[in-house]
PDB file of C-alpha atoms in Angstrom:
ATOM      1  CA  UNK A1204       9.057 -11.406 -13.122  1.00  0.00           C
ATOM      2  CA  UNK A1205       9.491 -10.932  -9.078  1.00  0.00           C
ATOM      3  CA  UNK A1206      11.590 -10.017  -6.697  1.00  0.00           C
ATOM      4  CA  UNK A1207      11.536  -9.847  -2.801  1.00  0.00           C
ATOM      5  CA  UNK A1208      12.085  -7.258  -0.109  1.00  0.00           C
ATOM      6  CA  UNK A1209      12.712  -7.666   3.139  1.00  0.00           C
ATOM      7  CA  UNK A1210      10.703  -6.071   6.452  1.00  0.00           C
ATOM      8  CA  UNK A1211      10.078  -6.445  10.233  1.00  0.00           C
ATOM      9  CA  UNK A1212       6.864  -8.313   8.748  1.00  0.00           C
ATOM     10  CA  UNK A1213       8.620 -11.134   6.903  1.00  0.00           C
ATOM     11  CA  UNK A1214       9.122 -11.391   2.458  1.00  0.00           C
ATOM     12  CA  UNK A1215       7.310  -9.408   0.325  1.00  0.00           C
ATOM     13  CA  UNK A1216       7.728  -8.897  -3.092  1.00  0.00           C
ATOM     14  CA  UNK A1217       6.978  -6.898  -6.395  1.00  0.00           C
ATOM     15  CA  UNK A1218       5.980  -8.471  -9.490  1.00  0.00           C
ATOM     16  CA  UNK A1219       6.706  -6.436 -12.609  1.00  0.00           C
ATOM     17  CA  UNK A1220       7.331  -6.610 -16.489  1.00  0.00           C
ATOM     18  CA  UNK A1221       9.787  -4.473 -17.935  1.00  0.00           C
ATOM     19  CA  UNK A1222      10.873  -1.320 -15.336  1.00  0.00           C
ATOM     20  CA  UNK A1223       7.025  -1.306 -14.662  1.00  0.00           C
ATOM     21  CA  UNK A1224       5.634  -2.635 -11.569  1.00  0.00           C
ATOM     22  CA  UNK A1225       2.392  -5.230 -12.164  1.00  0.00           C
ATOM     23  CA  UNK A1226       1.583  -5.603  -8.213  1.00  0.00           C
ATOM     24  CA  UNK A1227       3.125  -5.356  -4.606  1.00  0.00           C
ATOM     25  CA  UNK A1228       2.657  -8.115  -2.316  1.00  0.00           C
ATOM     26  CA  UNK A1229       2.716  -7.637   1.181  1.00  0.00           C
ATOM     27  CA  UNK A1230       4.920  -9.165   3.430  1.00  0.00           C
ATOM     28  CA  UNK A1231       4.244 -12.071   5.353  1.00  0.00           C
ATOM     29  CA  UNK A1232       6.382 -14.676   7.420  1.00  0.00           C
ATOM     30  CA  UNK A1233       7.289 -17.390   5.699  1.00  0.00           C
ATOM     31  CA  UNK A1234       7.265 -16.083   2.387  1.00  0.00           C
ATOM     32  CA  UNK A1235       9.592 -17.665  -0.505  1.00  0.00           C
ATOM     33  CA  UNK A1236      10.290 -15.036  -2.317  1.00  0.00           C
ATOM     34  CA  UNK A1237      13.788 -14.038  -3.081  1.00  0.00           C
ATOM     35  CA  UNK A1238      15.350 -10.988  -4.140  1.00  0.00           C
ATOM     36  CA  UNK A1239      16.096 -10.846  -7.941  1.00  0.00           C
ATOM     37  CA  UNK A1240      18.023  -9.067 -10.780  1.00  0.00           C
ATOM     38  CA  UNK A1241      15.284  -6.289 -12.135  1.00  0.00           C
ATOM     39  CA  UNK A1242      15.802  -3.126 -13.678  1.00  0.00           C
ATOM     40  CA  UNK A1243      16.669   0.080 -11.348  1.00  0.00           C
ATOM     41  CA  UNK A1244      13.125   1.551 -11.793  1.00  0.00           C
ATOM     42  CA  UNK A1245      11.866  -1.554  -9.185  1.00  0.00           C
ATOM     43  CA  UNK A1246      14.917  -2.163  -7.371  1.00  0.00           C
ATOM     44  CA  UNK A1247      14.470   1.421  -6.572  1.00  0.00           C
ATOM     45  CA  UNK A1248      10.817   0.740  -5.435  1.00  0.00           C
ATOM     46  CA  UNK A1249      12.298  -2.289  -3.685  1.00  0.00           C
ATOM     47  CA  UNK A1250      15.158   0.091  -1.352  1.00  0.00           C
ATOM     48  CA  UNK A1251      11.982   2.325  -0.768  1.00  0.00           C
ATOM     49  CA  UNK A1252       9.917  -0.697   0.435  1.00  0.00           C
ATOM     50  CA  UNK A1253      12.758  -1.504   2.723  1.00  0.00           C
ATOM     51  CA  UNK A1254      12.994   2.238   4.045  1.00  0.00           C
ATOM     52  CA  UNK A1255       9.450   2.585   4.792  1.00  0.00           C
ATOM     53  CA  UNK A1256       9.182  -0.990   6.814  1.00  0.00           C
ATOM     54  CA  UNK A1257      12.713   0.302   8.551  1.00  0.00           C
ATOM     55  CA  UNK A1258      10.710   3.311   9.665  1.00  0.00           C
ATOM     56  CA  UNK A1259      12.934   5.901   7.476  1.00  0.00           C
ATOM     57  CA  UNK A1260      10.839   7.003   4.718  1.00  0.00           C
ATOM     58  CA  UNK A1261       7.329   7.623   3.188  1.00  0.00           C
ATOM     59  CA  UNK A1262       6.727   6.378   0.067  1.00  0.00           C
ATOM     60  CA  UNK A1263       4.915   8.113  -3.094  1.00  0.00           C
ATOM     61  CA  UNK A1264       2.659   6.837  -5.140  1.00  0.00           C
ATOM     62  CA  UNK A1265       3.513   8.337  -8.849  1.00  0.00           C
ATOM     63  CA  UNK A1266       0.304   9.332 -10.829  1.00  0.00           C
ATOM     64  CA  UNK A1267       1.827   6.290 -13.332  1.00  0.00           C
ATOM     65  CA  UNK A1268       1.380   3.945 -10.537  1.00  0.00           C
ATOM     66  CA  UNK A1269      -2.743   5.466  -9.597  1.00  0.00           C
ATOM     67  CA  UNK A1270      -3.356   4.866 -13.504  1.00  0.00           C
ATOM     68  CA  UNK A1271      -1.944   1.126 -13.408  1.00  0.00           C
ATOM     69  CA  UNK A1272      -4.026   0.398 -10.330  1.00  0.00           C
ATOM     70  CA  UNK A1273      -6.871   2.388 -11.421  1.00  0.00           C
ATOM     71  CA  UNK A1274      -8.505   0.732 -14.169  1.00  0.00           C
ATOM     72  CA  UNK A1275     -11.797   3.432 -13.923  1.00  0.00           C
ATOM     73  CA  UNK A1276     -11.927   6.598 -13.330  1.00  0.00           C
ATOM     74  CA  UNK A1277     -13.641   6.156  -9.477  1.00  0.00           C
ATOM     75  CA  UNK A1278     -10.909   3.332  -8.499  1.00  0.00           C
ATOM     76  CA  UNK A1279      -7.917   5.850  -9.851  1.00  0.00           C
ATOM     77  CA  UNK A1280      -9.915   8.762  -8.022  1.00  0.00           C
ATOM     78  CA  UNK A1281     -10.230   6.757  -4.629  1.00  0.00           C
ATOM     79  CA  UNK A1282      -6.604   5.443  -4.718  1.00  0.00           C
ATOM     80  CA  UNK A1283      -5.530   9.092  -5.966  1.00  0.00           C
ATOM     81  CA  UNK A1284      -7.038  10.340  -2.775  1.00  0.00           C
ATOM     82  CA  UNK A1285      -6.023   7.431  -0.595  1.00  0.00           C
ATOM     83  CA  UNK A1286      -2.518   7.745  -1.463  1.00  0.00           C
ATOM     84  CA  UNK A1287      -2.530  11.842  -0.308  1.00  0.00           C
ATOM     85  CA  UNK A1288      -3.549  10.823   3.351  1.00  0.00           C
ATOM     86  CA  UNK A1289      -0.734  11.728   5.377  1.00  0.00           C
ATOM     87  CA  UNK A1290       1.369   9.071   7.255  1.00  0.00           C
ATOM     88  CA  UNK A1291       0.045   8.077  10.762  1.00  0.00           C
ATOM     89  CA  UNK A1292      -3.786  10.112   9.754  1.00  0.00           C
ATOM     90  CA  UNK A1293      -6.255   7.575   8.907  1.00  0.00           C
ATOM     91  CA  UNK A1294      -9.474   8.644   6.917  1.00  0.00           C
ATOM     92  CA  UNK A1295     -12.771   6.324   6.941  1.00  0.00           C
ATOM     93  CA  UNK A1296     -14.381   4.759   3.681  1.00  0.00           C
ATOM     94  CA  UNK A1297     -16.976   6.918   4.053  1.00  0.00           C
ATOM     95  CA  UNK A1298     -14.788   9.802   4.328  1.00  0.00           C
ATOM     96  CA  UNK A1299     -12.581   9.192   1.031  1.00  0.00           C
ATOM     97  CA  UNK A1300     -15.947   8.132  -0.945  1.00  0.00           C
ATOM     98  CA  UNK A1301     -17.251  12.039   0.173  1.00  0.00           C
ATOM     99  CA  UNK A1302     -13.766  13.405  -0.743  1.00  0.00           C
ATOM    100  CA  UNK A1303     -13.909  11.514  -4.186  1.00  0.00           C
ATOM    101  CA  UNK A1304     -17.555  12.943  -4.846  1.00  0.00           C
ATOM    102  CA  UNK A1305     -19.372   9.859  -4.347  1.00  0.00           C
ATOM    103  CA  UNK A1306     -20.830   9.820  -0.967  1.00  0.00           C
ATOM    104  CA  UNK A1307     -22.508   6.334   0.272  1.00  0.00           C
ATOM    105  CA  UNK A1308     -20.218   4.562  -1.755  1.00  0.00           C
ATOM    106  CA  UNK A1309     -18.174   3.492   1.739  1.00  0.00           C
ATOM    107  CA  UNK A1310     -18.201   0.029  -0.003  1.00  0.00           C
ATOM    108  CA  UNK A1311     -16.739   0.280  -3.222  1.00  0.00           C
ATOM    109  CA  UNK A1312     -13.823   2.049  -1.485  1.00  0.00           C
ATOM    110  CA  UNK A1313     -13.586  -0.678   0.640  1.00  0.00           C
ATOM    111  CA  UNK A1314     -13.729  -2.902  -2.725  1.00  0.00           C
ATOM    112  CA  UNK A1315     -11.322  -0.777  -4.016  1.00  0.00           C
ATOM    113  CA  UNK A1316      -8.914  -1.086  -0.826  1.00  0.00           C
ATOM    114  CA  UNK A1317      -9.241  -4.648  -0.865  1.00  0.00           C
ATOM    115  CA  UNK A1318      -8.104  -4.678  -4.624  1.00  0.00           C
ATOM    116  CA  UNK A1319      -5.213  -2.767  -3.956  1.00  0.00           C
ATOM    117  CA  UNK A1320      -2.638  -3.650  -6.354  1.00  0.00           C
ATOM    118  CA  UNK A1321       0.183  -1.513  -4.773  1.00  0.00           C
ATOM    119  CA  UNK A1322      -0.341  -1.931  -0.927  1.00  0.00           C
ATOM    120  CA  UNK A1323       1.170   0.389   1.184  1.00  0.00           C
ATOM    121  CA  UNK A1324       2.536   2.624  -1.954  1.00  0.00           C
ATOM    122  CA  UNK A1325      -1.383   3.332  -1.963  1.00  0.00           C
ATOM    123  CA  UNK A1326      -1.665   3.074   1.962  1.00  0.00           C
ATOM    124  CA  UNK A1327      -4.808   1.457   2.376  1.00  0.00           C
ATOM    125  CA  UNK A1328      -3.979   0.833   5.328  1.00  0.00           C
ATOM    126  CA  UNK A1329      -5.020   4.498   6.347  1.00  0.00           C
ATOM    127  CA  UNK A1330      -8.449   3.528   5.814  1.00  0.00           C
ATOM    128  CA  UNK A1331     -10.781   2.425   8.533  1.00  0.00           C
ATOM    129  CA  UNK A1332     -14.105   2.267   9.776  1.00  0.00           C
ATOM    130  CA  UNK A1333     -16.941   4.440  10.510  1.00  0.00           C
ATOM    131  CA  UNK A1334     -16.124   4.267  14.241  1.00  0.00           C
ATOM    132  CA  UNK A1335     -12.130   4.492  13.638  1.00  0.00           C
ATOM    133  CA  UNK A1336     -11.817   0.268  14.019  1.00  0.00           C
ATOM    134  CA  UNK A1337      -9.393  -1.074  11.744  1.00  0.00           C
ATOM    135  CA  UNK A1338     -10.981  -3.220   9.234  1.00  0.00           C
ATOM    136  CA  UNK A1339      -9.840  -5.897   7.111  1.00  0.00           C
ATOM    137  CA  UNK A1340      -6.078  -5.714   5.779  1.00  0.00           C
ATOM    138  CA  UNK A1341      -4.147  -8.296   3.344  1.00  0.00           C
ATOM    139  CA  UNK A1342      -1.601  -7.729   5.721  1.00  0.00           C
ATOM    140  CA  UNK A1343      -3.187  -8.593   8.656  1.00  0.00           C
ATOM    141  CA  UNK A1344      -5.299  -6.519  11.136  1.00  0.00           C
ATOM    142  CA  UNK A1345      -1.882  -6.503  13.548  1.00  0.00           C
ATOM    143  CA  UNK A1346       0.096  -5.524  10.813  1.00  0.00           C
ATOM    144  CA  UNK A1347      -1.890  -2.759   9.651  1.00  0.00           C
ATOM    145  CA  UNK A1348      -1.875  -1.270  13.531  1.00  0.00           C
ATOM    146  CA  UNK A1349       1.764  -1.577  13.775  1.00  0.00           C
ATOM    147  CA  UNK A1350       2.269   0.622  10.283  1.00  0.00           C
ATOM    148  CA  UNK A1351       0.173   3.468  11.376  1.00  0.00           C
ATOM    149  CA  UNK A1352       1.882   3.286  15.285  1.00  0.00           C
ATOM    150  CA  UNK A1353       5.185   3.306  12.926  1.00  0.00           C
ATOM    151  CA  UNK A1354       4.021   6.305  10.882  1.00  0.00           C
ATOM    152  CA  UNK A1355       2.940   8.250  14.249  1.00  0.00           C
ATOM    153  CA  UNK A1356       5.684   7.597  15.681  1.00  0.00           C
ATOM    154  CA  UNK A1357       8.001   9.432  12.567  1.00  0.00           C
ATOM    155  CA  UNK A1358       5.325  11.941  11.499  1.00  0.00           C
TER     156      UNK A1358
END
């Protein structure tokens, strides 16, 4: 099942089965999605979605959510880690592959960031390049910018 949320960025929405979350799409402009009946467990998610794109809250990623995005034990380690960076900090690839004990793995991070089932719950957005550039976002480069100038701006 699905149902939307609604942000400064456009529709996003949260696909789930039962009162457990399968994914988090990001929002985009344009987007058909529309909000739905669903069990509190995600409409919960779905009011913290809003709060976080209103610039109110921070969300938390449970370690339930890490293990349903994590299918091995280096993707729930990296997301684990990604999901402690604080709002508004940004760590590189390299960076969270040495935190995670796997130094020069820079690109299965950013394999695992990519693959991000629960975007920005596990705020891959945080994560940037060697020389602090953003990189690639689902979201959009802009968008990813704007969510860490949000975060600075209410850390």
């Amino acid at each position: 099942m699905r149902t939307a949320y609604r942000t400064p960025f456009g529709i996003g929405s949260v696909t789930f089965e039962g009162d457990v979350p399968d994914s988090i799409e990001l929002p985009a402009k344009g987007s058909r999605s529309r909000p739905g009946d669903c069990p509190p467990a995600i409409r919960h998610l779905v009011e913290a979605l809003e709060a976080y794109y209103g610039g109110m809250a921070d969300l938390v990623a449970s370690p339930e959510l890490i293990a349903r995005a994590g299918t091995t034990p280096l993707l729930r380690a990296i997301y684990s880690h990604v999901a402690a960076i604080r709002p508004g900090r940004t760590q590189t690839y390299g960076e969270v592959a040495a935190a995670v004990g796997r130094p020069g793995a820079a690109r299965a991070v950013g394999t695992a960031m990519a693959r991000n089932p629960f975007p920005p719950v596990i705020p891959c957005h945080r994560v940037v390049g060697s020389d602090g550039t953003l990189r690639g976002y689902g979201g959009g480069l802009e968008q990813k910018r704007r969510l860490l100038e949000m975060e600075r701006s209410h850390a």
